[in-house]
PDB file of C-alpha atoms in Angstrom:
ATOM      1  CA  UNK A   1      33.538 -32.264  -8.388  1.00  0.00           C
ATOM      2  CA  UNK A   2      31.997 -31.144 -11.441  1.00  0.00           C
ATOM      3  CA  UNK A   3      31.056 -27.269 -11.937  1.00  0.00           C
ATOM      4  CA  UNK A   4      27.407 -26.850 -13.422  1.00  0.00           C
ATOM      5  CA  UNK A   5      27.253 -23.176 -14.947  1.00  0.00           C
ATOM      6  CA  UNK A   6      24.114 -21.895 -13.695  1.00  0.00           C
ATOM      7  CA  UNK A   7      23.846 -19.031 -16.241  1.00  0.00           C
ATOM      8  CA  UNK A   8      22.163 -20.622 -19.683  1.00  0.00           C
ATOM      9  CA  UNK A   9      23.396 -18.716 -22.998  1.00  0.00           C
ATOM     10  CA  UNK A  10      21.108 -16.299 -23.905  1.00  0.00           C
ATOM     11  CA  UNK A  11      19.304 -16.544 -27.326  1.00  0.00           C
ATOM     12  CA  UNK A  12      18.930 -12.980 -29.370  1.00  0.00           C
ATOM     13  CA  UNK A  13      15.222 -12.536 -30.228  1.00  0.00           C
ATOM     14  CA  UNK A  14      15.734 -12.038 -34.458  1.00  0.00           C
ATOM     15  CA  UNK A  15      14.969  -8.878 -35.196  1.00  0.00           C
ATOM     16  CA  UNK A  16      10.840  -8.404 -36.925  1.00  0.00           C
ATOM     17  CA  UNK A  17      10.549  -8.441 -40.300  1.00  0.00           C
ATOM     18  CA  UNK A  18       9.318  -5.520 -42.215  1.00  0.00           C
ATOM     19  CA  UNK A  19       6.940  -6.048 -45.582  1.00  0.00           C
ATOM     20  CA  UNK A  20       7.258  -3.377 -47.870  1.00  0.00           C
ATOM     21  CA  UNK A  21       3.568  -2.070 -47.113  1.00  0.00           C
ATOM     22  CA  UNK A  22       4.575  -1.520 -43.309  1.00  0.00           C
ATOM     23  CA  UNK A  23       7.636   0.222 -44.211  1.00  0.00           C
ATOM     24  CA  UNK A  24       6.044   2.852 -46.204  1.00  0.00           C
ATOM     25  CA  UNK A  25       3.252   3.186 -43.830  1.00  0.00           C
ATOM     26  CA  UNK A  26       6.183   3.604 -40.943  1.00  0.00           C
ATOM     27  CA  UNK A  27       8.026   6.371 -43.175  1.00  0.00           C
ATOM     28  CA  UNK A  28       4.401   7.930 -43.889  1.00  0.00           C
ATOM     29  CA  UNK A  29       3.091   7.740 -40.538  1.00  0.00           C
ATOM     30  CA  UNK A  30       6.726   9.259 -39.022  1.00  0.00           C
ATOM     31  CA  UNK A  31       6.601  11.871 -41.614  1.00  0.00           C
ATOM     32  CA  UNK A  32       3.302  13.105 -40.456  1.00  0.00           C
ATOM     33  CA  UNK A  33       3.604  13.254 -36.679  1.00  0.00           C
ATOM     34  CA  UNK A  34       7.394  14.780 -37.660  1.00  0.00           C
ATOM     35  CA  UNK A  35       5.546  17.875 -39.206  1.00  0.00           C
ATOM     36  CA  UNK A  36       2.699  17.989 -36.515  1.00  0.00           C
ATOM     37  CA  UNK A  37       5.408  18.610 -34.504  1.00  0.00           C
ATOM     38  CA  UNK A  38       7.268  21.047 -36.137  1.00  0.00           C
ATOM     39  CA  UNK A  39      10.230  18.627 -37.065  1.00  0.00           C
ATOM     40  CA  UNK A  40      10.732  17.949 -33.511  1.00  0.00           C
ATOM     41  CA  UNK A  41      12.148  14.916 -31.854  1.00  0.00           C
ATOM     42  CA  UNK A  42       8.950  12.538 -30.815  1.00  0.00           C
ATOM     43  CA  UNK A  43       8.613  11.326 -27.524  1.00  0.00           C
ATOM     44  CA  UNK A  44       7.414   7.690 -26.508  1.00  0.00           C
ATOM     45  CA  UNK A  45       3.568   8.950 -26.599  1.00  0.00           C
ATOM     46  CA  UNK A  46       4.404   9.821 -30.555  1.00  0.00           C
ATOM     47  CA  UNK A  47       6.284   6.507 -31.137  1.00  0.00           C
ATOM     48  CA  UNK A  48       2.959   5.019 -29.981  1.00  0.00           C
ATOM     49  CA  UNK A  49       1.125   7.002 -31.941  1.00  0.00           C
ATOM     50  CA  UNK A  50       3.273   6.164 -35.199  1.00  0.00           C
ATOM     51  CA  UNK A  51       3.127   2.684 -33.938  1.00  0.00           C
ATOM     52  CA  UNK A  52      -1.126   2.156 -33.933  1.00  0.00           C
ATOM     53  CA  UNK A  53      -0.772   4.043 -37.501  1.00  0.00           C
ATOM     54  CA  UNK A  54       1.365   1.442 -39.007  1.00  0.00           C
ATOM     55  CA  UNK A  55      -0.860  -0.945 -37.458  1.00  0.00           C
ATOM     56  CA  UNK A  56      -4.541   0.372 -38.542  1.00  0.00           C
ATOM     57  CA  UNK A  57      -2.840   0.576 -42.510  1.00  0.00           C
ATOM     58  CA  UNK A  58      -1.299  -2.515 -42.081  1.00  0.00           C
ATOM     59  CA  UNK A  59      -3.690  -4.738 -40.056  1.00  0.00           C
ATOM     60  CA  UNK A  60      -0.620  -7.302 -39.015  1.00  0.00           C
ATOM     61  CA  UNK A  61      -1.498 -10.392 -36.865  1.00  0.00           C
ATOM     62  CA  UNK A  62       2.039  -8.872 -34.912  1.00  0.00           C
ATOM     63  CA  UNK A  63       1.323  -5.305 -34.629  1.00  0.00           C
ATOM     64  CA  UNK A  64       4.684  -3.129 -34.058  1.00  0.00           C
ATOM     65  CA  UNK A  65       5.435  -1.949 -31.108  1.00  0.00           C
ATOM     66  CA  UNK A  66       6.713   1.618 -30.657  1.00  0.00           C
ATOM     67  CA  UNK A  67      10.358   0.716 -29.776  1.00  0.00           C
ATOM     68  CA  UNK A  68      10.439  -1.602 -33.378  1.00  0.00           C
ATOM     69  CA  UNK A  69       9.068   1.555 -35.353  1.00  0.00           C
ATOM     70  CA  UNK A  70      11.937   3.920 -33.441  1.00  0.00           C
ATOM     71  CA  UNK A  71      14.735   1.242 -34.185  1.00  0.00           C
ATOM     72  CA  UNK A  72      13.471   0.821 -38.025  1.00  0.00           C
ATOM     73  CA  UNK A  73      13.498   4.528 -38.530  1.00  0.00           C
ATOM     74  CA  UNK A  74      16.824   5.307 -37.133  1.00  0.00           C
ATOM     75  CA  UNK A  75      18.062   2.453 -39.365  1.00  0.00           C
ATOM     76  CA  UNK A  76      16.296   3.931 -42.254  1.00  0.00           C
ATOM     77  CA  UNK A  77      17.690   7.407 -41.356  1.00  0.00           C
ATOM     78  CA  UNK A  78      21.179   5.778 -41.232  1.00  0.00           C
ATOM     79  CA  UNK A  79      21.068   3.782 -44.378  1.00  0.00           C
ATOM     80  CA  UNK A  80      19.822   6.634 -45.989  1.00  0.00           C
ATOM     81  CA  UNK A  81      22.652   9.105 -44.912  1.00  0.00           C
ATOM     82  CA  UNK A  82      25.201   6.769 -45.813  1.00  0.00           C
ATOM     83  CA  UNK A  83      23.592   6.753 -49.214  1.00  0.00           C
ATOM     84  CA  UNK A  84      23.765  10.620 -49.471  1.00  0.00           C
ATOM     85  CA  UNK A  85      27.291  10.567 -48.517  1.00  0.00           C
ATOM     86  CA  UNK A  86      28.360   7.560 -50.714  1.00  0.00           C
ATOM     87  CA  UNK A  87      26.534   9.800 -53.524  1.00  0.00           C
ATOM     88  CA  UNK A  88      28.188  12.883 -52.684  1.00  0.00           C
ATOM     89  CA  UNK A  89      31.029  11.793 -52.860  1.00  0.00           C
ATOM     90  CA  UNK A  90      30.801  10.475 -56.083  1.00  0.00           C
ATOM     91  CA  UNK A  91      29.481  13.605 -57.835  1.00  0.00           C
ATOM     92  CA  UNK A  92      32.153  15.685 -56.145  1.00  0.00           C
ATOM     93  CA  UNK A  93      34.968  12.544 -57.563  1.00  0.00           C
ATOM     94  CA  UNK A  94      32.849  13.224 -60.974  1.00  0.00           C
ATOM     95  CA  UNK A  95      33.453  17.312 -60.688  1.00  0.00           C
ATOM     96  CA  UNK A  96      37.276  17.096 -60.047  1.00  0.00           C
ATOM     97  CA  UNK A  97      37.609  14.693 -63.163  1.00  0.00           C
ATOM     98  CA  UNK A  98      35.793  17.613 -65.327  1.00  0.00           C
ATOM     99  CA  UNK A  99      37.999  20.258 -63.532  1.00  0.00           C
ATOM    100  CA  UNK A 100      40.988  19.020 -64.073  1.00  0.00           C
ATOM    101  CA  UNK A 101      40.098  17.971 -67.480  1.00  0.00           C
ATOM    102  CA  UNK A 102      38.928  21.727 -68.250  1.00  0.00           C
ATOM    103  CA  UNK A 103      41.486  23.344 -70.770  1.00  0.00           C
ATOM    104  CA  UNK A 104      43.930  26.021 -68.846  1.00  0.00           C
ATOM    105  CA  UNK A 105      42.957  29.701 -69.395  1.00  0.00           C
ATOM    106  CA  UNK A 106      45.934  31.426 -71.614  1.00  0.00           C
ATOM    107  CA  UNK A 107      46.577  35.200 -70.228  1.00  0.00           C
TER     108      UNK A 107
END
């Protein structure tokens, strides 16, 4: 008797690509709302909000929807972070070379 799986493999959607022009409207549009809110967290209703912005500056034939602009900026956010830390650490490496270079004080 032969077994027929009944459950079919399930293809990943890729993930929307971003032009440059959408990405800066995204970070610009965030930015703004961000502020208008006092740096607070936005809701869904923002996200949509952020999400017809992007779309009025950037006039797509696939407009974003609100979840794609809240996963883009928390991957922004993240890349950008790790930047900040991979730079940190550097100029902090770059400090304890000069320290330890500096001559010893003679009392």
């Amino acid at each position: 008797m032969d077994v027929v799986s009944l459950s079919q493999p399930t293809r990943r959607i890729p993930p929307p690509c971003w032009t440059n022009d959408q990405t800066v409207a995204l970070i610009e549009a965030y930015r703004d709302k961000w502020y208008s809110l006092r740096r607070g967290n936005l809701r869904a209703p923002h996200w949509q909000e952020v999400a017809d912005c992007v779309s009025v500056k950037c006039g797509s034939d696939l407009p974003k929807t609100s979840i794609q602009c809240r996963h883009k900026m928390e991957k922004l956010r993240k890349r950008y972070r790790n930047e900040q830390k991979l730079v940190d650490s550097f100029l902090s490496e770059r400090m304890n070379k000069k320290v330890k270079r500096m001559p010893t004080p003679e009392a």
